[in-house]
Coordinates of C-alpha atoms and ligand atoms in Angstrom, one line a residue:
X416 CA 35.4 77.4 -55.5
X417 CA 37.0 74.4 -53.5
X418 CA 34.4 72.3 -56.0
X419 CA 36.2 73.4 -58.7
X420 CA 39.7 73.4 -57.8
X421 CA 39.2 69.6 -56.4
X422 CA 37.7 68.7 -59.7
X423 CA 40.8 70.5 -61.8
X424 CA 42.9 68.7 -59.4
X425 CA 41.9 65.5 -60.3
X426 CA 41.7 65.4 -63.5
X427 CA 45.3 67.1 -63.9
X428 CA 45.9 63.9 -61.4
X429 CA 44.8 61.1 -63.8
X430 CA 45.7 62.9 -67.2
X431 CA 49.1 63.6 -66.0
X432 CA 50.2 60.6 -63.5
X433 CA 52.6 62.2 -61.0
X434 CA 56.0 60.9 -59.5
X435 CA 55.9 58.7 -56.7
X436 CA 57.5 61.2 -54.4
X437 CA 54.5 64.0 -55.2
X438 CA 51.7 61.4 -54.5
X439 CA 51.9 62.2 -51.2
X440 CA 51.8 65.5 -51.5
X441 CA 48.6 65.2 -54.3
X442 CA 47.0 62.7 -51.5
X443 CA 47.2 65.1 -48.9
X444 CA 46.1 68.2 -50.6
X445 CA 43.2 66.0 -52.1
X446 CA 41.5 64.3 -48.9
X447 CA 42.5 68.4 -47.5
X448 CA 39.8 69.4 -50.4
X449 CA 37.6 66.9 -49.9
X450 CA 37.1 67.1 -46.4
X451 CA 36.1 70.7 -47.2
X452 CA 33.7 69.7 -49.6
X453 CA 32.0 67.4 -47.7
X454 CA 31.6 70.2 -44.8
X455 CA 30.3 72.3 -47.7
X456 CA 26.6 72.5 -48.2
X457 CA 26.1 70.8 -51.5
X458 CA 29.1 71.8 -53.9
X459 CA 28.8 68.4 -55.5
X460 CA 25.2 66.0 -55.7
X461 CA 26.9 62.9 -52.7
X462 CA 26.7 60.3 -54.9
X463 CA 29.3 62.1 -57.5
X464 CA 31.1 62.9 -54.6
X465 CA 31.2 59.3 -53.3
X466 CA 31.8 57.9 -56.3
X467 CA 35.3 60.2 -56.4
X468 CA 36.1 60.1 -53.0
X469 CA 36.1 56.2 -53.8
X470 CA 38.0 56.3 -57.0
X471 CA 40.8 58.4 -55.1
X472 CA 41.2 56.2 -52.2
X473 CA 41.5 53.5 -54.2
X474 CA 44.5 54.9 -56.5
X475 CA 45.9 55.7 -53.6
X476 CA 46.0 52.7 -51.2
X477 CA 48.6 50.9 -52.6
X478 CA 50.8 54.0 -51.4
X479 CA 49.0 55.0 -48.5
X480 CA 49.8 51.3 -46.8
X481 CA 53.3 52.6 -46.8
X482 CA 55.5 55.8 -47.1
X483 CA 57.7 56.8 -50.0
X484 CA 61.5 57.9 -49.7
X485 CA 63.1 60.4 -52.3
X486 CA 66.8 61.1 -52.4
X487 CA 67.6 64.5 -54.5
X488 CA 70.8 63.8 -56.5
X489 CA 71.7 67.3 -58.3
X490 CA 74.6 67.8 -60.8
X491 CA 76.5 69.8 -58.5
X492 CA 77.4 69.1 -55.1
X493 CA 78.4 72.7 -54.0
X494 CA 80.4 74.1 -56.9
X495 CA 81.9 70.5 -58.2
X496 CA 80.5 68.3 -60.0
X497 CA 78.5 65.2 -58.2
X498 CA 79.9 62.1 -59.1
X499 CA 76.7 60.3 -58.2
X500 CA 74.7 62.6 -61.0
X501 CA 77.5 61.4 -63.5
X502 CA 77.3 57.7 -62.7
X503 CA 73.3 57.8 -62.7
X504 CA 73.4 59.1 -66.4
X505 CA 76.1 56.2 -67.4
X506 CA 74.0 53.5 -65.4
X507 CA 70.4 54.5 -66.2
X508 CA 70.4 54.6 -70.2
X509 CA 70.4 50.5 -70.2
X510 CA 67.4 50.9 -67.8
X511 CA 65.3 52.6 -70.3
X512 CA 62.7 50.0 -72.0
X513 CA 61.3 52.6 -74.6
X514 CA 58.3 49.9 -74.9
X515 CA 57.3 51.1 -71.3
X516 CA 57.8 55.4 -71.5
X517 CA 55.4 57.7 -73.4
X518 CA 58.2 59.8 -74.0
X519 CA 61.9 58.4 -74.8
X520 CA 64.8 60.0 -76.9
X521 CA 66.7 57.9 -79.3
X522 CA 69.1 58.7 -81.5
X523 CA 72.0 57.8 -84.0
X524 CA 75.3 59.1 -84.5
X525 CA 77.8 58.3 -87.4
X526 CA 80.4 56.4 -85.3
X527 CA 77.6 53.6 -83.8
X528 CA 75.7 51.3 -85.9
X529 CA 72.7 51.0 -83.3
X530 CA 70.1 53.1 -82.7
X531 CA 70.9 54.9 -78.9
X532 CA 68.3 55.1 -76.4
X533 CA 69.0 58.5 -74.2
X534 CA 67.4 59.3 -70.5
X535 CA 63.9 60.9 -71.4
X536 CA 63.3 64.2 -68.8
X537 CA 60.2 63.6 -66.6
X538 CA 60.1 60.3 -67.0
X539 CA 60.1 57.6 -64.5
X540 CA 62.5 55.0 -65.3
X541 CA 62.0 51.7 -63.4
X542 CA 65.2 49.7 -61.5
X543 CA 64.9 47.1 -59.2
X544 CA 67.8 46.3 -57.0
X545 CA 67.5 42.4 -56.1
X546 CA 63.2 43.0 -55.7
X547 CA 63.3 46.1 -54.2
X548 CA 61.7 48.8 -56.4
X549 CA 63.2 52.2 -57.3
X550 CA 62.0 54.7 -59.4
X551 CA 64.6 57.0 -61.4
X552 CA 63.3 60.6 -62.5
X553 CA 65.8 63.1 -64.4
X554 CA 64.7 66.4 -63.9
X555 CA 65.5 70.1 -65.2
X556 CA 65.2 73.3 -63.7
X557 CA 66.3 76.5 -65.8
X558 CA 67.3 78.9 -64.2
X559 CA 68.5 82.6 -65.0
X560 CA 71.1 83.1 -66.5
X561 CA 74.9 83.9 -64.1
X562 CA 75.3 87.5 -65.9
X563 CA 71.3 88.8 -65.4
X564 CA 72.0 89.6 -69.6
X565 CA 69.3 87.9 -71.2
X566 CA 71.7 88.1 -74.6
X567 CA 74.4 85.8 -73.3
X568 CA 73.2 82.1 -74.2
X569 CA 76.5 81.4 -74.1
X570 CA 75.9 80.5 -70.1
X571 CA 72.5 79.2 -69.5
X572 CA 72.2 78.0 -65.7
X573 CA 70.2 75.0 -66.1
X574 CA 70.0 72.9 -62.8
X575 CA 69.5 69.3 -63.6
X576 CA 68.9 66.5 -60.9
X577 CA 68.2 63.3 -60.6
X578 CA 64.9 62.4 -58.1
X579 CA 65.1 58.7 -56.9
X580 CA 62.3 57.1 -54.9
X581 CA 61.5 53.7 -53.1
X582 CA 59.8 52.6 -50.2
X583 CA 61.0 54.0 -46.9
X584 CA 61.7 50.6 -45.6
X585 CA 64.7 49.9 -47.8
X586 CA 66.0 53.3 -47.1
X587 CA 69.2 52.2 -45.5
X588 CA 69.8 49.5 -48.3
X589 CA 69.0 51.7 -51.5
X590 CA 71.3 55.2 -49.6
X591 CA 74.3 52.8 -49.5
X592 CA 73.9 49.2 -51.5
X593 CA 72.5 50.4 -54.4
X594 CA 74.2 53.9 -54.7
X595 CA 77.1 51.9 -54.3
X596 CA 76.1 49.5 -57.4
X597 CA 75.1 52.2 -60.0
X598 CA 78.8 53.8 -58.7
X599 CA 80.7 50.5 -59.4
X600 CA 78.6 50.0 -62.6
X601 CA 78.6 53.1 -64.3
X602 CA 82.7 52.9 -63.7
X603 CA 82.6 49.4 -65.5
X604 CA 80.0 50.5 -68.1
X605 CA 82.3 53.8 -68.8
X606 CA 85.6 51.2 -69.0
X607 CA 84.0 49.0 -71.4
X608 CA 82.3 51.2 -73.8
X609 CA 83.9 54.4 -73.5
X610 CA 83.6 56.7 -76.7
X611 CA 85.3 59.4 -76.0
X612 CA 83.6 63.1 -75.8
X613 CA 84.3 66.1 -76.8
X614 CA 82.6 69.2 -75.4
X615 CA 82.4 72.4 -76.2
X616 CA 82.5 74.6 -72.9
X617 CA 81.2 77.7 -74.5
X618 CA 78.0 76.4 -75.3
X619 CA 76.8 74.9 -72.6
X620 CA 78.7 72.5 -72.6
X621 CA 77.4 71.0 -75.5
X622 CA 79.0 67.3 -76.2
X623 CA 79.5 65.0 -79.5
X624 CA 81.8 62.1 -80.0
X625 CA 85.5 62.7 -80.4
X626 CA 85.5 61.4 -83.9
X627 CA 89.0 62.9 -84.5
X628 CA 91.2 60.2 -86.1
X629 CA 94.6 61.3 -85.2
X630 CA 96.1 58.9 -82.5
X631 CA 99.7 58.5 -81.5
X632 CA 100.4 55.8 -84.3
X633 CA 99.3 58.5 -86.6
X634 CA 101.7 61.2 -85.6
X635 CA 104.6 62.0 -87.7
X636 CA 107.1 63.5 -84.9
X637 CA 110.4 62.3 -83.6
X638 CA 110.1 59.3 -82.4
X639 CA 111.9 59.7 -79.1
X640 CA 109.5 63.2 -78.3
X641 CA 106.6 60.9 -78.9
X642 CA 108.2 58.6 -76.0
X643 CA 108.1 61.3 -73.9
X644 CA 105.1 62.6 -74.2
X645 CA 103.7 58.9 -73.5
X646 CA 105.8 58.3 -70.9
X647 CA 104.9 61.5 -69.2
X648 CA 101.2 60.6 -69.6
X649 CA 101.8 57.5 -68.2
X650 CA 103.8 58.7 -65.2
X651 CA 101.0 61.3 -64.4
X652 CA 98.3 58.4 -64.6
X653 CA 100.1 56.4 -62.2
X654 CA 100.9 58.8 -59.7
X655 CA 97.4 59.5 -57.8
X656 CA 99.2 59.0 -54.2
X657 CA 102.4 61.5 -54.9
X658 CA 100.7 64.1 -55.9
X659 CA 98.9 63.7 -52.6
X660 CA 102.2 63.1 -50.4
X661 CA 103.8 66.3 -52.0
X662 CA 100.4 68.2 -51.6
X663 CA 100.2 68.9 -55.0
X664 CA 96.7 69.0 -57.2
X665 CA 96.6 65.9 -59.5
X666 CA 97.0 67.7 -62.8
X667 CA 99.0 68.4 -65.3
X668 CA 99.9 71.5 -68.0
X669 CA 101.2 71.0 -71.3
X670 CA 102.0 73.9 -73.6
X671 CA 101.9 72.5 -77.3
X672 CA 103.4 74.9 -80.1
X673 CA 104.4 75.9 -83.5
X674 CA 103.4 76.9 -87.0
X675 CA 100.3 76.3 -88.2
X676 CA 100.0 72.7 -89.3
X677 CA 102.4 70.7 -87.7
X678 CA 99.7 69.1 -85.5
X679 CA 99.1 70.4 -82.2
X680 CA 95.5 69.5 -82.4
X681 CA 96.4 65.9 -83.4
X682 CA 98.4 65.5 -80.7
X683 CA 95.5 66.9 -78.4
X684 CA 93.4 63.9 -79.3
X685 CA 95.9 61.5 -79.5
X686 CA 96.8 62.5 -75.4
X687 CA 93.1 62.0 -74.9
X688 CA 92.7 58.8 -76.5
X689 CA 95.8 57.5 -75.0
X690 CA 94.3 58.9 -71.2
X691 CA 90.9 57.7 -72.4
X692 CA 89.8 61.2 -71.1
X693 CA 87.1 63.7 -72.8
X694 CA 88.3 67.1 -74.1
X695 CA 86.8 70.0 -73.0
X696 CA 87.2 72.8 -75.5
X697 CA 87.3 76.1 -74.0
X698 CA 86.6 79.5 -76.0
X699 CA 87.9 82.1 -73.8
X700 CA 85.9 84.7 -75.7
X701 CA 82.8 83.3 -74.6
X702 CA 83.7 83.7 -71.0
X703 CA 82.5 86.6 -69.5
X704 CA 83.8 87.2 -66.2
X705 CA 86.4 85.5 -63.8
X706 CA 84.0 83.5 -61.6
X707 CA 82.4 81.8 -64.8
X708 CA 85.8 80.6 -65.8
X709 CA 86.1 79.4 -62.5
X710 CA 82.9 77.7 -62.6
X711 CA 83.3 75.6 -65.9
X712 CA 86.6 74.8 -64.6
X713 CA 85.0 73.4 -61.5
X714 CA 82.3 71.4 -63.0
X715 CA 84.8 69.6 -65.4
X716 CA 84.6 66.4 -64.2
X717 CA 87.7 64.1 -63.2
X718 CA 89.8 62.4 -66.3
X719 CA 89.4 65.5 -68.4
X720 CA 91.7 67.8 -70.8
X721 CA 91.1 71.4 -70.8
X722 CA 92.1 72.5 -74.4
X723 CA 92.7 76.7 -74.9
X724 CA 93.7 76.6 -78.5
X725 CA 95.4 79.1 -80.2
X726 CA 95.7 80.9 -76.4
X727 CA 97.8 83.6 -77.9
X728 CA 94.8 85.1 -79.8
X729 CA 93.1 86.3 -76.3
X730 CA 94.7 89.9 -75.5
X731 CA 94.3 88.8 -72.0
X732 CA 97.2 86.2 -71.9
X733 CA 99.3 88.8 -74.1
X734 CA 102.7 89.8 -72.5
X735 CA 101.9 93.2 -72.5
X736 CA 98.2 93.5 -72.2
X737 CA 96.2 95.8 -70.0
X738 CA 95.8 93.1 -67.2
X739 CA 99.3 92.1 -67.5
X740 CA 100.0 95.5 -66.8
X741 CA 97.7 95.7 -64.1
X742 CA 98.7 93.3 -62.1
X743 CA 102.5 93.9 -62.6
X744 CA 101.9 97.4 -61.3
X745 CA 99.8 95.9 -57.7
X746 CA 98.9 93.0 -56.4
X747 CA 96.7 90.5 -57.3
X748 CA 94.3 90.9 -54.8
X749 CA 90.4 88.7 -55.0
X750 CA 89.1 92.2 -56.0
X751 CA 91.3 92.1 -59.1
X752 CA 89.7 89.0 -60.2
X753 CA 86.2 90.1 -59.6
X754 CA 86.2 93.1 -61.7
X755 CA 82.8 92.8 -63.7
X756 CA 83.3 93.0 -67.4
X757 CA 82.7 96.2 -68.9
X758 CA 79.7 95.9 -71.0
X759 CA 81.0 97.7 -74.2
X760 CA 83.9 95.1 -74.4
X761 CA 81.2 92.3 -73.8
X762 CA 81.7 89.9 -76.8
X763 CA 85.0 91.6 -78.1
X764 CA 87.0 88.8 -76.2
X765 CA 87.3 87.4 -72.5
X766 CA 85.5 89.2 -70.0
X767 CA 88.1 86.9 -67.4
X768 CA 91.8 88.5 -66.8
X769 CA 95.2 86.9 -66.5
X770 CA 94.7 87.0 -62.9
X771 CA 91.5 85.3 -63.1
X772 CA 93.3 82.6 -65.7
X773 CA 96.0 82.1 -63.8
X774 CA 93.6 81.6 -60.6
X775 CA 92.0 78.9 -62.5
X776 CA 94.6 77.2 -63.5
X777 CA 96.6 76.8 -60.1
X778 CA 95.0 78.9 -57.6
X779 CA 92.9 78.2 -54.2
X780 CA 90.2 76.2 -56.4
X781 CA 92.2 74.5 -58.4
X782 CA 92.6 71.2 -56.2
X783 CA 89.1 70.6 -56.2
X784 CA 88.7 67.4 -58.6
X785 CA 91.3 65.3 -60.0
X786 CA 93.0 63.6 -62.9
X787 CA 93.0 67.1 -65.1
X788 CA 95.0 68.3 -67.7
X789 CA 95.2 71.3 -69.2
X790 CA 96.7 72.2 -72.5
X791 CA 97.1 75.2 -74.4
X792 CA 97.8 75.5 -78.3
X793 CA 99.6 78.4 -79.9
X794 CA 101.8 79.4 -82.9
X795 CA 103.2 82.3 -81.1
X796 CA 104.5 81.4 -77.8
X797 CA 106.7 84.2 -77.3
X798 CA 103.0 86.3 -77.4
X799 CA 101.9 84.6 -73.9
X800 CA 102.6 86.2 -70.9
X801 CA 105.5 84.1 -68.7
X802 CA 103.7 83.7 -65.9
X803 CA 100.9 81.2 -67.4
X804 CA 104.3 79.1 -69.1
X805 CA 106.2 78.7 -65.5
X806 CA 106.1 75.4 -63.9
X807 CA 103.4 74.2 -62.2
X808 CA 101.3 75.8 -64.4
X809 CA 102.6 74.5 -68.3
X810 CA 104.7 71.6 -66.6
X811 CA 105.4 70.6 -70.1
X812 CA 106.2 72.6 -73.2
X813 CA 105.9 70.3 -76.6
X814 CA 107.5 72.5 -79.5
X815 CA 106.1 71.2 -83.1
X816 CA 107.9 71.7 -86.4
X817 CA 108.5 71.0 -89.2
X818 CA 108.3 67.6 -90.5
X819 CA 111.7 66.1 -89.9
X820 CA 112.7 62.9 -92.4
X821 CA 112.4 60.4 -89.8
X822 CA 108.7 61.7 -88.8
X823 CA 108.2 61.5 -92.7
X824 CA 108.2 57.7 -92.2
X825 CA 105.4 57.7 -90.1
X826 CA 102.9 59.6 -92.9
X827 CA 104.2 57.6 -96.2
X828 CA 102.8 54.4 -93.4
X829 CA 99.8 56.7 -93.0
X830 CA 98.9 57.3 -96.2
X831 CA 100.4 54.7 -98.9
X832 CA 101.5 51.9 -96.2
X833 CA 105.3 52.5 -97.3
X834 CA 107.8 51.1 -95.2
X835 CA 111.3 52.7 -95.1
X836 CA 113.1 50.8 -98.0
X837 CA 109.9 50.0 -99.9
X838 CA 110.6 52.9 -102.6
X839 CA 113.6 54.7 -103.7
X840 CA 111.8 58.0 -103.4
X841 CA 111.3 58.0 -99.7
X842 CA 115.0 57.9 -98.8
X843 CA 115.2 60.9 -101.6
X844 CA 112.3 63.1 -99.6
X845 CA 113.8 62.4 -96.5
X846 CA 117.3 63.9 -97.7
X847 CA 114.9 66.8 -99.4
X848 CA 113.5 67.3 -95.9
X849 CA 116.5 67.9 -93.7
X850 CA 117.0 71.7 -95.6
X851 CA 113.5 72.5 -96.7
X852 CA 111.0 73.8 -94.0
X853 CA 107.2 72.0 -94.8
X854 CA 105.0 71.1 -91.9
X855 CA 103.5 67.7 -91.9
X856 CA 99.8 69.0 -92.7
X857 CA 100.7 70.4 -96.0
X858 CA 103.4 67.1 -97.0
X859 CA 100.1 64.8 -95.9
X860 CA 97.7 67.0 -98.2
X861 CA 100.4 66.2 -101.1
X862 CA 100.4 62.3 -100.2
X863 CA 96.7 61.9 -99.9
X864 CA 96.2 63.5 -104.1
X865 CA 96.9 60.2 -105.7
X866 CA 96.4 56.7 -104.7
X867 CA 99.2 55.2 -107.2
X868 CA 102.1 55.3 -104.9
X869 CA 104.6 57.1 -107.4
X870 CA 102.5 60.1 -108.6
X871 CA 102.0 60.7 -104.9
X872 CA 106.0 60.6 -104.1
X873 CA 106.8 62.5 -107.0
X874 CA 104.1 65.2 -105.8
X875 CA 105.5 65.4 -102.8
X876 CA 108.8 65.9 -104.4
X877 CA 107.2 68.7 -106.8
X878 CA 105.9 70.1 -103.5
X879 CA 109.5 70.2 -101.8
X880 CA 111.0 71.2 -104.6
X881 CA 109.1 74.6 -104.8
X882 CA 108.9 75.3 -101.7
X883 CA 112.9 74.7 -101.0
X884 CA 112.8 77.6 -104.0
X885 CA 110.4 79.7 -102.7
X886 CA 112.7 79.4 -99.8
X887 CA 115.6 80.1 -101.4
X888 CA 114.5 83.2 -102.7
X889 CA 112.4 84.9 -99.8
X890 CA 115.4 83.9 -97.0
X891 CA 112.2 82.8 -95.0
X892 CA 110.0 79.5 -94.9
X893 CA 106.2 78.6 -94.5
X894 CA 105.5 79.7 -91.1
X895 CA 106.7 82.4 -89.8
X896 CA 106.2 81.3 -85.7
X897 CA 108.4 78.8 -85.4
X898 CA 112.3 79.4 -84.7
X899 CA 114.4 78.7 -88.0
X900 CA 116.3 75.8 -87.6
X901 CA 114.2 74.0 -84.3
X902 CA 113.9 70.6 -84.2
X903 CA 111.1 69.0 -82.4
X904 CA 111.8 69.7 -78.7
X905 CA 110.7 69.3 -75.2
X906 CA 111.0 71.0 -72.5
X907 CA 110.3 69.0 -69.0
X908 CA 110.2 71.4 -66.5
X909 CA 109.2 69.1 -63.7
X910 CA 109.8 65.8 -62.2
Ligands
ATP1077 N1 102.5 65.8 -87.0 C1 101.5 65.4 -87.8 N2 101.4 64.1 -88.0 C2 100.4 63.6 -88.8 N3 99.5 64.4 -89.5 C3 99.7 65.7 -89.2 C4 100.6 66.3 -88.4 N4 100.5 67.6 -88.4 C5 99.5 67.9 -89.2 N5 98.9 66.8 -89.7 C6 97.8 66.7 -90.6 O1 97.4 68.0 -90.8 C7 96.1 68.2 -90.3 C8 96.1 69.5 -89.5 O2 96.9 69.3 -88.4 P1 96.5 70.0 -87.0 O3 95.1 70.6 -87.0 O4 96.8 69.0 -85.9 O5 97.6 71.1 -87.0 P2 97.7 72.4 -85.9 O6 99.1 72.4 -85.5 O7 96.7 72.2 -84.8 O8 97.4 73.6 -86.8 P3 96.8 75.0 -86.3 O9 97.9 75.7 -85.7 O10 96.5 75.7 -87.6 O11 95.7 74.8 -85.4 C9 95.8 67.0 -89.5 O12 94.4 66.7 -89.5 C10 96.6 65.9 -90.1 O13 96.0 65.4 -91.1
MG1078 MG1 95.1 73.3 -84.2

């Protein structure tokens, strides 16, 4: 028996090299088995046995002369994220020499002309900090899934962490010097050669690039809103210490609406690119209960946007919903927002209530990280319950209309690289634009037909012509959300 498990034991050991930390661990249960065998009457003929006992000592004695150290870094550190985890998957990719691995990922996406090298699981990636030796491993645990519903793959609980090992000796100098370094270096690394992300959080948390064009040059809106919104941004940036004086979370709402096409989800990207912060795109349908929506709001990391488009779709935020009704009729109380999701509305729409979104949004757990936003999307604002619009919670509302003449300027620069004055027909759609109701999506599908610059105009003046007619004769316009007449506005409701 103990013959037999010593010899599977071994060769598992040199087929299948362990992590530094385990050695131990394999050296101990090893000489454990051998010191049985040898007080075994003959399980293996002694020169066999010699000749292993030999081989063993010998792959070990390089570790045995001294003692290993292993620091856990997981991806959590209670229910945030850990900063640490993050900076160790910034920092470690250069570290990778795929020469060296039997196992490495690589990869190429359409927005990079190299070939990226990505951190291989169960691999041991080699650093050295000055000639001290440390060896990297990223490991992943799966775990069961937060529901028990073996259906929902929506939420998989994967645990990953990161194991780190290095002699004992340079314990204090690799716990603080070097943790220190990968910190400081992931932070440059991330400055230098950020690509932004986008991720979706309803499939765990999946990521790509944020390949989105749209940038604040590219937006046609009044030009004065579009100060606003930057300044805002700015102002929210720059203000890490007052929101700390005034014992305030560090984060911000913004409520972006209006018809269909008029480019809330441009304006989306072009806040992130200006923040340089990922998006994380949140499906409230795929959330299932309260605490889960709590839990992906916690593990968003700092210098994140939390998008909810088209929120007014969800029931749950409805002014008259269920919930709404619930909770104007008692008081939110932590029971309310722990009400498990009844299984025959499971995958109709949210299993999380108003309360629960609300919670998230600005409750208790709210301050825990920093440098968020949150923005939700909708054509119908008058839809959403008033409670998730007050301050505090949408701090600023950004209405988007129609295309007004002067925001017109900014797509005939888009599209044909006019310039107000280069062509009589610009100042003619402009004057077109200040009685017909077109958003900017369906004007920049009209530009974009023709590359000669006057079958393009003259489309667009087709296009205005009609729809000012079609107008005309239904008394209505192309969208039906947004308020007749509106211009562009915003609405600062704090600071
Ligand atoms: N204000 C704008 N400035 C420049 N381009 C715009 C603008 N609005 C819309 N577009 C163009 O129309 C496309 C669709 O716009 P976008 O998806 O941002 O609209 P939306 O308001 O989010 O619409 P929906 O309500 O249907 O989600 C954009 O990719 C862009 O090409
Ligand atoms: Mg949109």
């Amino acid at each position: 028996m103990e013959a037999a498990a010593a010899r599977n034991a071994i060769m598992e050991f040199f087929q299948n090299p362990p992590s530094p930390s385990t050695l131990f661990n394999a050296y101990a249960s090893l000489s454990a088995s051998l010191m049985i065998l040898r007080s075994t009457p003959n399980p293996i003929p002694p020169p066999i046995r010699r000749f292993l006992w030999s081989k063993i000592q010998n792959y070990f004695s390089t570790y045995s002369s001294r003692s290993l150290a292993t620091i856990i870094i997981e991806d959590s550190w209670g229910v945030e994220r850990n900063l640490l985890f993050d900076a160790a998957k910034v920092y470690l990719p250069s570290k990778v020499s795929p020469g060296s691995l039997r196992k490495v990922k690589m990869g190429k996406i359409p927005s990079r002309k190299n070939i990226s090298v990505g951190l291989p699981e169960d691999e041991n990636i080699v650093d050295f900090f000055g000639d001290v030796k440390v060896i990297w491993r990223l490991i992943c645990v799966q775990g069961e899934t937060k529901d028990g519903n073996p259906g929902n793959k929506s939420y998989s609980k994967q645990k990953w962490h990161f194991q780190l090992s290095f002699d004992e000796k340079n314990r204090e100098e690799i716990s603080s010097d070097y943790l220190q370094h990968v910190l400081a270096e992931s932070t440059s690394l991330t400055q230098e050669d950020r690509e932004l992300k986008l991720f979706s959080c309803h499939s765990g948390r999946k990521s790509t690039y944020l390949q989105h064009p749209a940038s604040f040059e590219t937006i046609a809106m009044d030009a004065d809103m579009k100060q606003s919104i930057i300044d805002d941004l700015n102002r929210f940036l720059s203000r890490r210490d007052f929101y700390k004086r005034i014992g305030k979370a560090w984060k911000r709402g913004y409520l972006l609406y209006g018809p269909p096409g008029t480019g809330k989800s441009s304006l989306v990207v072009a806040m992130a690119k200006h923040l340089k912060f990922d998006v994380h795109d949140l499906e409230l349908s795929s959330i299932f209960s309260d605490e889960q929506l709590r839990d992906v709001l916690l593990r968003m990391p700092s210098k994140s946007i939390l998008v909810i488009e088209d929120v007014d779709c969800y029931e749950e935020v409805h002014a008259r919903s269920k919930n709404v009704k619930k909770i104007k009729n008692a008081s939110i109380t932590s029971q309310d927002m722990n009400i498990p999701p009844d299984p025959m509305e499971m995958g109709k729409g949210p299993g999380c209530t108003l309360s629960g979104i609300l919670n998230a949004i600005d409750g208790l757990w709210s301050g825990c990280g920093e440098e968020r936003i949150i923005i939700f999307t909708t054509n119908h604002k008058d839809k959403i319950d008033p409670a998730l619009l007050r301050p505090g919670r949408m701090d600023m509302q950004i209405e988007l209309s129609y295309l007004k003449p002067s925001s017109f300027s900014v797509l005939a620069n888009n599209y044909l690289g006019l310039r107000d004055g280069d062509h009589p027909h610009l100042e003619k759609i402009k004057s077109m634009l200040q009685n017909t109701e077109v958003t900017p999506a369906s004007v920049a599908e009209q530009l974009l037909r023709s590359d000669d610059v006057d079958v393009a105009l003259e489309g667009v003046i087709n296009f205005l012509k009609q729809k000012k007619m079609e107008q005309v004769n239904n008394g209505d316009d192309e969208g039906s959300a947004a308020t007749p007449g509106n211009s562009e506005s915003i609405k600062l409701s704090e600071n």
